[in-house]
mmCIF file of C-alpha atoms and ligand atoms in Angstrom:
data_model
loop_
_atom_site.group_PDB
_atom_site.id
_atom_site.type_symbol
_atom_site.label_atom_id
_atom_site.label_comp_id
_atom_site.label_asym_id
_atom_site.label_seq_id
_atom_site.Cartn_x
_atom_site.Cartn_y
_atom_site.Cartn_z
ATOM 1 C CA UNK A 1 0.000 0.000 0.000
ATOM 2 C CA UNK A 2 2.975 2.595 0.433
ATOM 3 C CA UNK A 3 4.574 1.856 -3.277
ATOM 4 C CA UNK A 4 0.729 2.495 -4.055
ATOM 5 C CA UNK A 5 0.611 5.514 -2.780
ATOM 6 C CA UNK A 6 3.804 7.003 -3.672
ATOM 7 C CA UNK A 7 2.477 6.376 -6.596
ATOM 8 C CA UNK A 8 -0.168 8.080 -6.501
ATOM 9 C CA UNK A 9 1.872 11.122 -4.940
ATOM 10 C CA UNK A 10 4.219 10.818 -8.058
ATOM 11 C CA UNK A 11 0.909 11.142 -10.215
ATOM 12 C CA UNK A 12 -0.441 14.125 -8.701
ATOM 13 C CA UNK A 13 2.579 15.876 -8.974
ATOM 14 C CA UNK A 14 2.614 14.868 -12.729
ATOM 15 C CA UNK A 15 -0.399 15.657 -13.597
ATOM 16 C CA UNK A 16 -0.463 18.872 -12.011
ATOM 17 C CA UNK A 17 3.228 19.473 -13.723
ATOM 18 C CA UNK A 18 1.229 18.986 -17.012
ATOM 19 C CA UNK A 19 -1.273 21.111 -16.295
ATOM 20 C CA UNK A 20 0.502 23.682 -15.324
ATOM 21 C CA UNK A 21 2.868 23.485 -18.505
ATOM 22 C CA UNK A 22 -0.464 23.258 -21.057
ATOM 23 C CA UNK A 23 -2.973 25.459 -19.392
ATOM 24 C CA UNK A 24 -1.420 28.309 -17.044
ATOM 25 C CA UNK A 25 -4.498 30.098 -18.064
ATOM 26 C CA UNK A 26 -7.172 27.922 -16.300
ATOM 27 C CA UNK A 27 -4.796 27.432 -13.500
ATOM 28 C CA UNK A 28 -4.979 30.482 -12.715
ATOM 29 C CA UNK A 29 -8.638 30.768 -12.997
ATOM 30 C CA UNK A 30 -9.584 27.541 -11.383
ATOM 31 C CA UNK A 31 -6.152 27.115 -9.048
ATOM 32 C CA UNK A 32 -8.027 26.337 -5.884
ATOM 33 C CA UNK A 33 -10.265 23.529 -7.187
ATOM 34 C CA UNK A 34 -7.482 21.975 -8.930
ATOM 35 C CA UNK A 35 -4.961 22.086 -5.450
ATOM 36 C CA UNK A 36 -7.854 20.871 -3.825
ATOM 37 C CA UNK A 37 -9.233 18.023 -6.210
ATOM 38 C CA UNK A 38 -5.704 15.874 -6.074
ATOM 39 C CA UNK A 39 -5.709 16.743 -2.118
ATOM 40 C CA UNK A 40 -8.796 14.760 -2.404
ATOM 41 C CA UNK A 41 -7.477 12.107 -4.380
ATOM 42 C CA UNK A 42 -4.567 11.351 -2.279
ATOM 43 C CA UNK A 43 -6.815 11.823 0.830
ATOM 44 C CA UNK A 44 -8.906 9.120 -1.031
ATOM 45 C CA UNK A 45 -5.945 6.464 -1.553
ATOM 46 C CA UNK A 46 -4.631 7.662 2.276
ATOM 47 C CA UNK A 47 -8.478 6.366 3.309
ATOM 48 C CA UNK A 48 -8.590 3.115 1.860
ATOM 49 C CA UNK A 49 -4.825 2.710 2.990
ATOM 50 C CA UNK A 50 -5.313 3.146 6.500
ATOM 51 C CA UNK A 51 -9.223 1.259 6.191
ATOM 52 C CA UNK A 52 -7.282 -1.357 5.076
ATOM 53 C CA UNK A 53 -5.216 -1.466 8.039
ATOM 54 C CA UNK A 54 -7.985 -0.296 10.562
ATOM 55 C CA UNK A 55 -9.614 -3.813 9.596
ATOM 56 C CA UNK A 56 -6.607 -5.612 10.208
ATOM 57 C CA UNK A 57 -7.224 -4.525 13.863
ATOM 58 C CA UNK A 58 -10.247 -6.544 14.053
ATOM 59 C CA UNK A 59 -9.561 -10.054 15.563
ATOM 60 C CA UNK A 60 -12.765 -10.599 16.619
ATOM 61 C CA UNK A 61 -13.491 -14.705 16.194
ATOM 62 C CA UNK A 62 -17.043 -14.240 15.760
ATOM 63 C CA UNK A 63 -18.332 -15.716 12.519
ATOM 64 C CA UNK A 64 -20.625 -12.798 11.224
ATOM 65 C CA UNK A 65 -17.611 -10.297 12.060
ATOM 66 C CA UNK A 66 -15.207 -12.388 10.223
ATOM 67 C CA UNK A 67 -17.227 -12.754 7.109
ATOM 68 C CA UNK A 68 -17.793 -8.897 7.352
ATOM 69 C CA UNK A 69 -14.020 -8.443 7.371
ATOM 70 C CA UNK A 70 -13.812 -10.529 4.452
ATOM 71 C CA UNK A 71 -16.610 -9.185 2.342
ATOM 72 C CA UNK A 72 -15.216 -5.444 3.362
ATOM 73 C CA UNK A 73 -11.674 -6.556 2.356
ATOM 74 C CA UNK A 74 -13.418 -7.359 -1.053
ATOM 75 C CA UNK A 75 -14.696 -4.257 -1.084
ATOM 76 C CA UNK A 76 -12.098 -2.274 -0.281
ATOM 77 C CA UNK A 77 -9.658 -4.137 -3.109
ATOM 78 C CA UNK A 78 -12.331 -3.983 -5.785
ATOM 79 C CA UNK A 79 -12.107 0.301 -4.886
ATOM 80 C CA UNK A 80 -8.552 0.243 -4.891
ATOM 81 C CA UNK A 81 -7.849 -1.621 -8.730
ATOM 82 C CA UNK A 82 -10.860 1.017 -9.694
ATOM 83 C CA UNK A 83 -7.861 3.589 -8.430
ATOM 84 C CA UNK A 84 -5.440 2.116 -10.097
ATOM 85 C CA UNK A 85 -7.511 1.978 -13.276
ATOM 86 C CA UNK A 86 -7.949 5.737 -12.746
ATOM 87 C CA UNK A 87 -4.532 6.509 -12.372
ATOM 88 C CA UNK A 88 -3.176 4.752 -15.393
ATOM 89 C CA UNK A 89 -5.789 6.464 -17.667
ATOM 90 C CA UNK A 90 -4.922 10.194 -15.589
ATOM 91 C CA UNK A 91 -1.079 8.900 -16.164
ATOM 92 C CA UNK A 92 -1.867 8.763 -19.944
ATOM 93 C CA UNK A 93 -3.284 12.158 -20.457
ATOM 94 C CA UNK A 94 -7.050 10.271 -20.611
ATOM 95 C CA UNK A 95 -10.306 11.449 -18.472
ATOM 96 C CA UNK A 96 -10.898 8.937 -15.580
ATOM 97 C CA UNK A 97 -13.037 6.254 -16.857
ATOM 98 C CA UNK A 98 -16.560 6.508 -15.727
ATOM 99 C CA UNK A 99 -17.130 2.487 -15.014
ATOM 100 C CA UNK A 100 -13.770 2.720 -12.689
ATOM 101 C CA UNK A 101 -15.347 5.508 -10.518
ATOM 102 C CA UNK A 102 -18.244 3.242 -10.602
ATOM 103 C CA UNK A 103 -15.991 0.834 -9.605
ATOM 104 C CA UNK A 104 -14.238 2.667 -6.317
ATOM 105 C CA UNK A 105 -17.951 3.927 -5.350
ATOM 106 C CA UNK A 106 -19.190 0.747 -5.503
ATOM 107 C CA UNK A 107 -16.434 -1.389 -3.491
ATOM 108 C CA UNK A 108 -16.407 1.207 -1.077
ATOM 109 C CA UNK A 109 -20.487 1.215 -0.491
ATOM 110 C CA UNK A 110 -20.088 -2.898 -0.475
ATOM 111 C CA UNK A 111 -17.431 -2.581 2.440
ATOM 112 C CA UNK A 112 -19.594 -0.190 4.169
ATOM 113 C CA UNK A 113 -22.642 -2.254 3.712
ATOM 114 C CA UNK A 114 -20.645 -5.067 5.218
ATOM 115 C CA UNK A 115 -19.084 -3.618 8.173
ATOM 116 C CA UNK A 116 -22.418 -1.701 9.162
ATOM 117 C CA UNK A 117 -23.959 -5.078 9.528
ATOM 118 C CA UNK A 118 -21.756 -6.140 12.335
ATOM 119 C CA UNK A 119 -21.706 -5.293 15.875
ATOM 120 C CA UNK A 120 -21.337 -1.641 16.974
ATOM 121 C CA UNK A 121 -20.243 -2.560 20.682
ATOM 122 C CA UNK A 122 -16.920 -4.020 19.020
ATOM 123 C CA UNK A 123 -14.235 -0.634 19.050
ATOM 124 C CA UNK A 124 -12.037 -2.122 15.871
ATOM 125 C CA UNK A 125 -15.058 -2.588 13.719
ATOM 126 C CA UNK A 126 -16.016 1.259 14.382
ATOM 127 C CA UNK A 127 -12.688 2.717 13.953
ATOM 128 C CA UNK A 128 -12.538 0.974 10.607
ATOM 129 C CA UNK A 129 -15.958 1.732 9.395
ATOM 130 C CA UNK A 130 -14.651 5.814 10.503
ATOM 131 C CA UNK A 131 -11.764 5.435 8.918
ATOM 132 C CA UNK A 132 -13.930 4.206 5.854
ATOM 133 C CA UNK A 133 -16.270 7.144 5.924
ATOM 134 C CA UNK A 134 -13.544 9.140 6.030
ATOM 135 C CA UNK A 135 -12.658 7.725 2.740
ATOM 136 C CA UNK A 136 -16.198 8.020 1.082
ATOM 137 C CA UNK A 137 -16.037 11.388 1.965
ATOM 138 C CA UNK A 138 -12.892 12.105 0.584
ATOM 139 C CA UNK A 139 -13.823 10.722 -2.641
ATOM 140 C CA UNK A 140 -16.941 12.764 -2.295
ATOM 141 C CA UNK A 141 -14.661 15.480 -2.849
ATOM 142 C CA UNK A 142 -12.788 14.201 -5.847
ATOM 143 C CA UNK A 143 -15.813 14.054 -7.472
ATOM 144 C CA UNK A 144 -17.026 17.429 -6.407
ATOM 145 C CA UNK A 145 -13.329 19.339 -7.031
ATOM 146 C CA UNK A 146 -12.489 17.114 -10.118
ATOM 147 C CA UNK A 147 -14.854 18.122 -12.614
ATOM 148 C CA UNK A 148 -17.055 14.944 -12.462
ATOM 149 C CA UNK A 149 -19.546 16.291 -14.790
ATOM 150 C CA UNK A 150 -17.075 17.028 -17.800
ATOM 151 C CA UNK A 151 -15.863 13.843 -17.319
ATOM 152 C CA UNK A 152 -19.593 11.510 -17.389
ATOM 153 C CA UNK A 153 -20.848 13.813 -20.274
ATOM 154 C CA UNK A 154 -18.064 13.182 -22.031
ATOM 155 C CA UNK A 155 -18.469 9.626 -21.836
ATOM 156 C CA UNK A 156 -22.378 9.733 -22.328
ATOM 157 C CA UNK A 157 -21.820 11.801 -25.576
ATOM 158 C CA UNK A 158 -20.593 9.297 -27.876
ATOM 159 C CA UNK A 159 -24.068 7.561 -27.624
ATOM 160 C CA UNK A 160 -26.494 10.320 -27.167
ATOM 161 C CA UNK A 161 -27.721 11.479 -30.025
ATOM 162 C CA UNK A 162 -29.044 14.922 -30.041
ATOM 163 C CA UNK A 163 -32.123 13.745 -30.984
ATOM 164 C CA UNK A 164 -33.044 11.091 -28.764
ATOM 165 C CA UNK A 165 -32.424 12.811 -25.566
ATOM 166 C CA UNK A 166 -34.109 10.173 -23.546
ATOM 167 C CA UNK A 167 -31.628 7.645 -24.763
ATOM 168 C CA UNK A 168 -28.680 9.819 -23.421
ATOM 169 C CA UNK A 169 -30.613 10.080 -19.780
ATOM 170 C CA UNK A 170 -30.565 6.661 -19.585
ATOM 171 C CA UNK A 171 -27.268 6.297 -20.311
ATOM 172 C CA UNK A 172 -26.242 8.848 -18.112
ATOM 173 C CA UNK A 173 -28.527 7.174 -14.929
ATOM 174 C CA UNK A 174 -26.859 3.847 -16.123
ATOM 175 C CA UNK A 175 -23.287 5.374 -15.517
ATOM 176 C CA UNK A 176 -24.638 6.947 -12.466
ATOM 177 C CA UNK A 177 -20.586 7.026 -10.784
ATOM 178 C CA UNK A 178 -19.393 7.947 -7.476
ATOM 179 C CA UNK A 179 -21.743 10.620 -6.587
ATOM 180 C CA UNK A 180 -24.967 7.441 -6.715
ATOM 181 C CA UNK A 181 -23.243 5.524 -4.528
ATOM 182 C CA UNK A 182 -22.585 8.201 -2.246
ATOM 183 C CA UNK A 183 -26.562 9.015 -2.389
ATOM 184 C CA UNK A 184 -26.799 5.356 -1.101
ATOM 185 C CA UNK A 185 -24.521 5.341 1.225
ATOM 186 C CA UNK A 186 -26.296 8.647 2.565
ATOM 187 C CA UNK A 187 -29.947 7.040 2.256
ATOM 188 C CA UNK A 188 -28.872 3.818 4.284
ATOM 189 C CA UNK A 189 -26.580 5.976 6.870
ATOM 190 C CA UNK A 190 -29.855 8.702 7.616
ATOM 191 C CA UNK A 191 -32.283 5.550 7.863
ATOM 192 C CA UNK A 192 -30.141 3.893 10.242
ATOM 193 C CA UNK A 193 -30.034 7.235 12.047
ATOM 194 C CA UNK A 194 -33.727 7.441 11.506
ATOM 195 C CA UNK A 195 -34.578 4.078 13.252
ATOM 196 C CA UNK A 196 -32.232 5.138 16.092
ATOM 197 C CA UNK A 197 -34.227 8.523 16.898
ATOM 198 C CA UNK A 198 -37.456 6.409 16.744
ATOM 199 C CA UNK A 199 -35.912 3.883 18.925
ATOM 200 C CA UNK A 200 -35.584 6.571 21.226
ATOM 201 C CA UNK A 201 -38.598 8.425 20.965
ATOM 202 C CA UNK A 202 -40.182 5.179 21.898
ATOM 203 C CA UNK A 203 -38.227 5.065 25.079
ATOM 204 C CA UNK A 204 -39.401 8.523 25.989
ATOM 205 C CA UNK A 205 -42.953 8.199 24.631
ATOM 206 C CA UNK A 206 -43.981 4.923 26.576
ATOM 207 C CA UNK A 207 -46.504 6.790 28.710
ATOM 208 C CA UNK A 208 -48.644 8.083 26.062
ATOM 209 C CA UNK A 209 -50.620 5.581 24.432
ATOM 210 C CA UNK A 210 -51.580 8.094 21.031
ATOM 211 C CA UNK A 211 -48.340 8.481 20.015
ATOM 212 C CA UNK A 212 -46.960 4.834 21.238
ATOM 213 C CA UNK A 213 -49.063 3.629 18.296
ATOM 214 C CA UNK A 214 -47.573 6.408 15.960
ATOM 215 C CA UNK A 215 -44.279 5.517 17.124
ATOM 216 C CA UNK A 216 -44.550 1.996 16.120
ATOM 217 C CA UNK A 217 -46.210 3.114 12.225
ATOM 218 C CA UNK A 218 -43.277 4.742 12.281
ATOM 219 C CA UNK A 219 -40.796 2.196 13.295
ATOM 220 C CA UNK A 220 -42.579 -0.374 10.628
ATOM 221 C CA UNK A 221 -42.911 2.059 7.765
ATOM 222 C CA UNK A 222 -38.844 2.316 8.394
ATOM 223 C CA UNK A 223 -38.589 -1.177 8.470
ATOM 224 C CA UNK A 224 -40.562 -1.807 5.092
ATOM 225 C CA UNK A 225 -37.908 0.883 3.993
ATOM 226 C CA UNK A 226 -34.996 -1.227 5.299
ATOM 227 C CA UNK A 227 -36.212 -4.176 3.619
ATOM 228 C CA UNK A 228 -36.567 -2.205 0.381
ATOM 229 C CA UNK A 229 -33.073 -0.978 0.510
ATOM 230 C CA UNK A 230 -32.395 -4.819 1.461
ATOM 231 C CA UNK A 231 -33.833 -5.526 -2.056
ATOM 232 C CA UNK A 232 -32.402 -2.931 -4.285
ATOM 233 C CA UNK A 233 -28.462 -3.762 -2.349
ATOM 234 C CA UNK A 234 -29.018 -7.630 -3.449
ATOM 235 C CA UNK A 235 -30.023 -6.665 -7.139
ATOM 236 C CA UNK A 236 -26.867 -4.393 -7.321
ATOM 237 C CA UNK A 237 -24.513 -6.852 -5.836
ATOM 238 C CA UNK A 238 -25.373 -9.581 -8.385
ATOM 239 C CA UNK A 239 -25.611 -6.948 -11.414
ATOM 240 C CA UNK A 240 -29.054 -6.571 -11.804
ATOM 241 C CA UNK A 241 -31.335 -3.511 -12.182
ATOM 242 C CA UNK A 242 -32.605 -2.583 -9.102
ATOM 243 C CA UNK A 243 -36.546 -3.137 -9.121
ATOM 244 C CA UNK A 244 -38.589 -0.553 -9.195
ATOM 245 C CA UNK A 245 -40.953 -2.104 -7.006
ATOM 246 C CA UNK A 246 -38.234 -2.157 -4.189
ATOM 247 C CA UNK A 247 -37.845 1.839 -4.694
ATOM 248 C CA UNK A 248 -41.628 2.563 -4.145
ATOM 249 C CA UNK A 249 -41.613 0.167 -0.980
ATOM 250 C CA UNK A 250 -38.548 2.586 0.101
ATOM 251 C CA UNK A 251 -40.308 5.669 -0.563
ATOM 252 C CA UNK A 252 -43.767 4.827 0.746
ATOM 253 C CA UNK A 253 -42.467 3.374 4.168
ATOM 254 C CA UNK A 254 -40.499 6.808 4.952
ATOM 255 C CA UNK A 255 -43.289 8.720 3.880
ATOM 256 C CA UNK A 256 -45.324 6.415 6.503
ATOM 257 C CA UNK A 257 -42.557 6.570 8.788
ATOM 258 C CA UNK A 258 -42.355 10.799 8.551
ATOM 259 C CA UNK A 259 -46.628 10.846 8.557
ATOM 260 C CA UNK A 260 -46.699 8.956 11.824
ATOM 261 C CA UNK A 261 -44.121 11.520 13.719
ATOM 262 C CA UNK A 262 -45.676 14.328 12.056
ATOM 263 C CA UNK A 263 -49.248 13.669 13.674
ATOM 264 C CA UNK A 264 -47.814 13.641 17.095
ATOM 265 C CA UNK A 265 -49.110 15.499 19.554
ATOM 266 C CA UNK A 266 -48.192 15.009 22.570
ATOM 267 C CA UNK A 267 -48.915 16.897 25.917
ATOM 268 C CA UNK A 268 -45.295 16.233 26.671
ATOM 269 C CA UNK A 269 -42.785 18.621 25.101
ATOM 270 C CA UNK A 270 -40.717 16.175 25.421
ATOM 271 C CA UNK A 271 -42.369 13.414 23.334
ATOM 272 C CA UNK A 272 -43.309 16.287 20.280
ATOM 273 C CA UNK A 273 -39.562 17.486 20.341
ATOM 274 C CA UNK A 274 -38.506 13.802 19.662
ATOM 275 C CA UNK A 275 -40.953 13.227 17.378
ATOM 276 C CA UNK A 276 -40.254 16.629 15.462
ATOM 277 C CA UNK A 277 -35.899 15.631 15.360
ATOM 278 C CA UNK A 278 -36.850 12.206 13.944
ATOM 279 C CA UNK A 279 -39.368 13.043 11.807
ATOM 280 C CA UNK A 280 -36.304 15.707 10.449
ATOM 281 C CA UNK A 281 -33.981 12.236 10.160
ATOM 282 C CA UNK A 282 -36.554 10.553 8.312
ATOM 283 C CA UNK A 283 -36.966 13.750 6.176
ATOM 284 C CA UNK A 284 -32.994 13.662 5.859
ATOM 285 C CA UNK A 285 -33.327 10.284 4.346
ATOM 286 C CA UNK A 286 -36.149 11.253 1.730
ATOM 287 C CA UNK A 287 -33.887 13.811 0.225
ATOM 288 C CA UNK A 288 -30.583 11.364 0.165
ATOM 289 C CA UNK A 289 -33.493 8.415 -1.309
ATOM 290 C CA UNK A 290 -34.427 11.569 -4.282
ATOM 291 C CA UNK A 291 -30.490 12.109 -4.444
ATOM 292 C CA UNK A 292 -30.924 8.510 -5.746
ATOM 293 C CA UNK A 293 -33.149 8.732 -8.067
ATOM 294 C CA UNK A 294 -31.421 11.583 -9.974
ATOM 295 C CA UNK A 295 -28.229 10.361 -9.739
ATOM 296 C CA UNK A 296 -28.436 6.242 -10.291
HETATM 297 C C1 NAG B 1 -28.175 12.316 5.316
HETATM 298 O O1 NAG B 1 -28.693 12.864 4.142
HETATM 299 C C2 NAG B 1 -28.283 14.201 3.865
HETATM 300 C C3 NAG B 1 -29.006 14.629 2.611
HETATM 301 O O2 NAG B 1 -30.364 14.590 2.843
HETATM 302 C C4 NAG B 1 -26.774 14.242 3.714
HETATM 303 O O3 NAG B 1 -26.353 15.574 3.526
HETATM 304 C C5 NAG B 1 -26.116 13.672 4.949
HETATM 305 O O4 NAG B 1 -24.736 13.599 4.745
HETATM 306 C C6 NAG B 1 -26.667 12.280 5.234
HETATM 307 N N1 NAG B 1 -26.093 11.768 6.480
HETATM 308 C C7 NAG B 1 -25.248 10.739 6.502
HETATM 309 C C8 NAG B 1 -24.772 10.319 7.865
HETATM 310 O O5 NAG B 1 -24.893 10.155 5.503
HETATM 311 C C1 NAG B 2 -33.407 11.259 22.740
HETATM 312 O O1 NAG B 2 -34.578 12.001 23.050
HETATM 313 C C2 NAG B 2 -34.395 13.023 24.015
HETATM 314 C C3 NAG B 2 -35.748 13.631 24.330
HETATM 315 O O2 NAG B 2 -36.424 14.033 23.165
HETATM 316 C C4 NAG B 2 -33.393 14.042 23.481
HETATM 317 O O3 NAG B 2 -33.160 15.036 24.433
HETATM 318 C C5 NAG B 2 -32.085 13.329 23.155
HETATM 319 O O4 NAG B 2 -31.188 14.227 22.539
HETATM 320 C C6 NAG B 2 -32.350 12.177 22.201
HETATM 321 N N1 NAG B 2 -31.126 11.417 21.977
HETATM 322 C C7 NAG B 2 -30.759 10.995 20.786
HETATM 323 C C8 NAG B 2 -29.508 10.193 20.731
HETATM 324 O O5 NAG B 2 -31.414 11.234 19.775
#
């Protein structure tokens, strides 16, 4: 992992050598972005470096933690060769290839997926899954610093014909790239939170029957949304099109889920103030689930 990123360090510097050389112009104009979209990158390849050694740190024997380790080791692997992939075509003067930042997105929402599923109580597992946020955020910034856009019209363009514009949005949802997966990763990260602030409420709301029963629609319309995501993260993992049947059960159980908090009302400030932050959570996760929609 050090040779890989010294190599990576050796790229920057060579790409931003180049650029300097062919296009003082824009560097002048754009000279912040640019600084800060290979900061990004090498805080990317730093990420899945130290990940990678963060789950090393996890000796826990229990079966579902091991074969969380294993599936996130995958993950992680699959995001790195997407790097290198990157890197070789940045090294050659090409754009980054859309399917390879499909490719790091996707390993690194697979890992994710896979260490979320294990036990919070164990320390190692949540330094690594930190350390791998830190990474998804990271590359959340290459693709906003980077010039992401250029790049995935530029590689929808050969087969959108101007007059079939539909064609071209499909093939441009189809590509879909870092910034989908991120969406994803946002959607299941704000549900989780979502469940958690119900979870809560429900501990401060037990003495008020009314909203006990709103508390629990809520808490199954979020679980009808988990199993939804459930779906859709199956279909992706074997290479299918998510269903669209699986979308609509995600939608409809948060908008159950934020109905039953919103018609709260409680005599107890208390209960109406925890019912107000999680119906914000849930709301949270709508706009992450739309984020989606526009950008898979
Ligand atoms: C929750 O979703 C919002 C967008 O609605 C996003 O800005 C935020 O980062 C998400 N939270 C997490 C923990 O992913
Ligand atoms: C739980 O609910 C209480 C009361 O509404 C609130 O003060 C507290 O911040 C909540 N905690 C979490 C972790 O959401």
């Amino acid at each position: 992992m050090a040779r890989f990123t010294a190599f990576f360090v050796a790229l920057a510097l060579s790409v931003s050598q180049l650029n300097v050389h062919a296009a003082p112009l824009s560097i002048r104009a754009d000279g912040g972005n640019f600084v800060q979209c290979n900061v990004a990158r090498l805080k990317t390849v730093a990420g899945l470096s130290s990940t990678t050694s963060a789950l090393k740190q996890i000796t826990s024997t229990d079966s579902d933690t091991s074969a969380a380790v294993t599936a996130a080791q995958a993950g992680l692997k699959d995001a790195q060769s997407g790097i290198v992939t990157i890197a070789k075509a940045l090294l050659s003067g090409q754009a980054a290839p859309s399917a390879a930042r499909e490719q790091v997105g996707q390993g690194l929402l697979a890992a994710h997926a896979a260490l979320e599923g294990v036990s919070a109580s164990d320390n190692s597992v949540t330094t690594a899954l930190t350390k791998l946020e830190e990474t998804i955020a990271a590359g959340q910034q290459v693709v906003a610093k980077c010039g992401s856009d250029a790049v995935e019209e530029e590689f929808v363009a050969p087969s959108t014909a101007p007059a079939d514009a539909a064609e071209g949005t499909l093939t441009k949802r189809q590509i879909g790239g870092l910034r989908c997966n991120i969406a994803r990763l946002q959607t299941v990260r704000n549900l989780s939170a979502s469940t958690k602030a119900v979870k809560n409420l429900s501990a401060t709301a037990q003495g008020d029957t009314l909203a006990m029963t709103e508390v629990q629609n809520a808490m199954a319309g979020l679980q009808s949304a988990k199993d939804g995501v459930s779906t859709i993260a199956r279909a992706i993992v074997t290479g299918q099109q998510a269903p669209a049947s699986a979308r609509d059960q995600v939608g409809q159980g948060l908008n159950t889920a934020q109905n039953s908090l919103n018609s709260i009302q409680s005599s107890d400030p208390a209960i109406n103030d925890g019912a107000a932050a999680a119906s914000a959570m849930v709301g949270k996760t709508l706009t992450a689930g739309a984020a989606v929609v526009a950008n898979c």
